Amino acid sequence: MDLFDCPILEWAAHDDEPDPMIFKAIIYVESRFVDTAAACPNLPCGTPSGWTTQESGCLGLMQVVPACGGDRGDAGLLPNGQPNMTTDAGAPGWTTSIFNPEINIEIGIAGVASNRAQDKAKFPGCTEQQYTMMAVGDYNEYGSTKSCTEYNDAYDDGVVAAYMMYATAAGYPAQSYTP
């Protein structure tokens, strides 16, 4: 139940995210804690020139999409700008791999934090819980937030269910994420 807590807590604090436990729930929903998971055949940002289909998909614990750009400090990318796809934790390239939990969690949390900042600017006056749900929903489907109460409910409901499971197991004081 405490898998990946250290990087989750570190990056949530770094990005001023109010509820680190929500990221454990996102990881559960996105990859079931498989750090080398590679999915999303819909390629949400297309396939950049010179990239493979696999490089353009959703990668790692938080199913980040380097093809969409914006990774903080080019984390998880090779000097040529393509993702470092090293999956062997004992290999030399692991420390900078997109699949390395430290890097993947950093990128994923930064993405949610960016969504939160955009939603706060676009929809002032919502509660922190609403901003969390807006940012989480946009993480799954960017631009799905329409107002303080209209966001990606289908995705958010799964994340909240996992959140409650992990919060209960950890004795964590869970937030109320109901509209």
Short mmCIF file of C-alpha atoms in Angstrom, two decimals:
data_model
loop_
_atom_site.label_atom_id
_atom_site.label_comp_id
_atom_site.label_asym_id
_atom_site.label_seq_id
_atom_site.Cartn_x
_atom_site.Cartn_y
_atom_site.Cartn_z
CA MET A 1 0.00 0.00 0.00
CA ASP A 2 2.95 2.39 0.36
CA LEU A 3 4.48 1.71 -3.04
CA PHE A 4 6.00 4.88 -4.56
CA ASP A 5 4.95 7.07 -1.62
CA CYS A 6 8.32 8.86 -1.39
CA PRO A 7 8.35 10.27 -4.95
CA ILE A 8 4.62 10.97 -4.77
CA LEU A 9 5.05 12.99 -1.57
CA GLU A 10 8.19 14.72 -2.88
CA TRP A 11 6.70 15.85 -6.19
CA ALA A 12 3.27 16.71 -4.78
CA ALA A 13 4.98 19.02 -2.27
CA HIS A 14 7.26 20.44 -4.98
CA ASP A 15 4.25 21.35 -7.13
CA ASP A 16 2.08 22.52 -4.20
CA GLU A 17 -0.49 19.81 -4.86
CA PRO A 18 -2.87 19.71 -1.87
CA ASP A 19 -3.63 15.96 -1.83
CA PRO A 20 -0.79 13.56 -2.65
CA MET A 21 -3.00 10.52 -2.12
CA ILE A 22 -4.89 11.38 -5.33
CA PHE A 23 -1.73 10.51 -7.30
CA LYS A 24 -1.62 7.02 -5.86
CA ALA A 25 -5.18 6.62 -7.13
CA ILE A 26 -4.24 7.95 -10.58
CA ILE A 27 -1.36 5.46 -10.75
CA TYR A 28 -3.73 2.64 -9.85
CA VAL A 29 -6.24 3.66 -12.52
CA GLU A 30 -3.62 4.33 -15.20
CA SER A 31 -1.22 1.39 -14.80
CA ARG A 32 -2.15 -0.73 -11.78
CA PHE A 33 1.36 0.13 -10.50
CA VAL A 34 3.19 -1.46 -13.46
CA ASP A 35 6.10 0.92 -13.99
CA THR A 36 6.81 -0.33 -17.52
CA ALA A 37 3.20 -0.09 -18.72
CA ALA A 38 2.78 1.21 -22.27
CA ALA A 39 -0.71 1.81 -23.60
CA CYS A 40 -3.20 4.28 -25.14
CA PRO A 41 -3.29 3.24 -28.78
CA ASN A 42 -5.28 6.40 -29.56
CA LEU A 43 -2.00 8.41 -29.48
CA PRO A 44 -3.50 11.58 -27.96
CA CYS A 45 -0.85 13.88 -29.44
CA GLY A 46 -0.11 11.99 -32.62
CA THR A 47 3.27 10.59 -33.62
CA PRO A 48 6.05 13.18 -33.85
CA SER A 49 8.36 12.92 -36.83
CA GLY A 50 10.92 10.17 -36.30
CA TRP A 51 9.11 8.62 -33.32
CA THR A 52 7.69 5.12 -33.15
CA THR A 53 4.08 4.40 -32.25
CA GLN A 54 5.19 3.02 -28.88
CA GLU A 55 7.22 6.17 -28.10
CA SER A 56 4.14 8.27 -28.90
CA GLY A 57 1.81 6.43 -26.52
CA CYS A 58 1.11 6.59 -22.79
CA LEU A 59 4.04 5.38 -20.73
CA GLY A 60 4.83 4.23 -17.22
CA LEU A 61 3.05 4.41 -13.90
CA MET A 62 1.14 7.60 -14.68
CA GLN A 63 0.84 6.90 -18.41
CA VAL A 64 2.59 10.15 -19.36
CA VAL A 65 2.71 11.14 -23.04
CA PRO A 66 6.06 12.67 -23.99
CA ALA A 67 4.72 13.19 -27.54
CA CYS A 68 2.54 15.97 -26.10
CA GLY A 69 5.66 17.86 -24.98
CA GLY A 70 6.04 20.00 -21.92
CA ASP A 71 7.97 17.54 -19.74
CA ARG A 72 9.72 19.53 -17.04
CA GLY A 73 13.38 19.91 -18.00
CA ASP A 74 12.90 17.28 -20.70
CA ALA A 75 12.72 14.62 -17.98
CA GLY A 76 12.73 11.11 -19.42
CA LEU A 77 13.94 12.22 -22.84
CA LEU A 78 17.09 11.38 -24.75
CA PRO A 79 19.30 14.17 -26.17
CA ASN A 80 17.47 13.75 -29.51
CA GLY A 81 14.17 14.62 -27.77
CA GLN A 82 12.66 11.14 -27.99
CA PRO A 83 11.70 9.24 -24.83
CA ASN A 84 14.27 7.07 -23.12
CA MET A 85 12.44 3.73 -23.25
CA THR A 86 14.84 1.76 -21.00
CA THR A 87 12.79 -0.75 -18.99
CA ASP A 88 15.58 -2.61 -17.18
CA ALA A 89 16.19 -1.04 -13.77
CA GLY A 90 19.75 -2.41 -13.85
CA ALA A 91 20.65 -0.88 -17.22
CA PRO A 92 22.74 2.29 -17.51
CA GLY A 93 19.87 4.28 -19.09
CA TRP A 94 17.40 3.54 -16.29
CA THR A 95 18.21 6.64 -14.26
CA THR A 96 16.86 8.87 -17.03
CA SER A 97 14.17 6.54 -18.42
CA ILE A 98 10.57 7.65 -18.85
CA PHE A 99 9.68 4.37 -17.08
CA ASN A 100 11.76 5.17 -13.98
CA PRO A 101 9.10 5.77 -11.29
CA GLU A 102 10.90 8.86 -9.97
CA ILE A 103 10.82 10.53 -13.39
CA ASN A 104 7.39 9.28 -14.42
CA ILE A 105 5.77 10.47 -11.20
CA GLU A 106 7.51 13.85 -11.50
CA ILE A 107 6.14 14.32 -15.03
CA GLY A 108 2.64 13.12 -14.13
CA ILE A 109 2.28 15.30 -11.05
CA ALA A 110 3.66 18.31 -12.96
CA GLY A 111 0.98 17.69 -15.61
CA VAL A 112 -1.82 17.66 -13.05
CA ALA A 113 -0.38 20.77 -11.37
CA SER A 114 -0.28 22.54 -14.73
CA ASN A 115 -3.89 21.56 -15.37
CA ARG A 116 -4.85 22.90 -11.92
CA ALA A 117 -3.20 26.26 -12.63
CA GLN A 118 -4.95 26.52 -16.01
CA ASP A 119 -8.32 25.58 -14.50
CA LYS A 120 -7.90 28.13 -11.68
CA ALA A 121 -7.20 30.86 -14.22
CA LYS A 122 -10.08 29.82 -16.46
CA PHE A 123 -12.67 29.10 -13.74
CA PRO A 124 -12.08 31.32 -10.67
CA GLY A 125 -14.06 30.70 -7.48
CA CYS A 126 -14.14 26.89 -7.39
CA THR A 127 -13.20 24.89 -4.28
CA GLU A 128 -9.81 23.13 -4.00
CA GLN A 129 -11.61 19.78 -4.28
CA GLN A 130 -13.26 20.93 -7.50
CA TYR A 131 -9.92 22.13 -8.87
CA THR A 132 -8.45 18.72 -8.03
CA MET A 133 -11.23 16.92 -9.91
CA MET A 134 -10.95 19.35 -12.82
CA ALA A 135 -7.17 18.86 -13.06
CA VAL A 136 -7.43 15.08 -12.71
CA GLY A 137 -10.14 14.88 -15.38
CA ASP A 138 -8.07 17.04 -17.71
CA TYR A 139 -5.11 14.73 -17.08
CA ASN A 140 -7.13 11.95 -18.71
CA GLU A 141 -8.79 14.08 -21.37
CA TYR A 142 -7.23 17.51 -21.72
CA GLY A 143 -9.85 20.23 -22.07
CA SER A 144 -12.69 18.15 -20.60
CA THR A 145 -13.38 20.71 -17.86
CA LYS A 146 -16.27 23.03 -18.67
CA SER A 147 -16.99 24.60 -15.25
CA CYS A 148 -16.51 24.12 -11.50
CA THR A 149 -19.02 21.27 -11.61
CA GLU A 150 -18.71 19.98 -15.18
CA TYR A 151 -15.62 17.90 -15.77
CA ASN A 152 -14.53 14.37 -16.69
CA ASP A 153 -16.79 12.48 -14.25
CA ALA A 154 -16.27 9.08 -15.89
CA TYR A 155 -12.53 9.17 -15.23
CA ASP A 156 -12.73 11.04 -11.94
CA ASP A 157 -15.19 8.49 -10.48
CA GLY A 158 -12.65 5.69 -10.98
CA VAL A 159 -9.87 7.78 -9.47
CA VAL A 160 -12.02 8.72 -6.46
CA ALA A 161 -12.96 5.07 -5.85
CA ALA A 162 -9.27 4.11 -5.83
CA TYR A 163 -8.47 7.18 -3.72
CA MET A 164 -10.96 6.14 -1.05
CA MET A 165 -9.53 2.61 -1.02
CA TYR A 166 -5.96 3.84 -0.55
CA ALA A 167 -6.87 6.61 1.89
CA THR A 168 -8.76 4.14 4.07
CA ALA A 169 -5.93 1.60 3.97
CA ALA A 170 -3.38 4.27 4.92
CA GLY A 171 -5.52 5.89 7.61
CA TYR A 172 -5.29 9.08 5.53
CA PRO A 173 -7.89 11.81 6.16
CA ALA A 174 -9.62 11.64 2.79
CA GLN A 175 -11.02 14.72 1.08
CA SER A 176 -14.59 14.80 -0.11
CA TYR A 177 -14.54 14.81 -3.88
CA THR A 178 -18.25 14.90 -4.49
CA PRO A 179 -19.71 17.77 -6.57
#
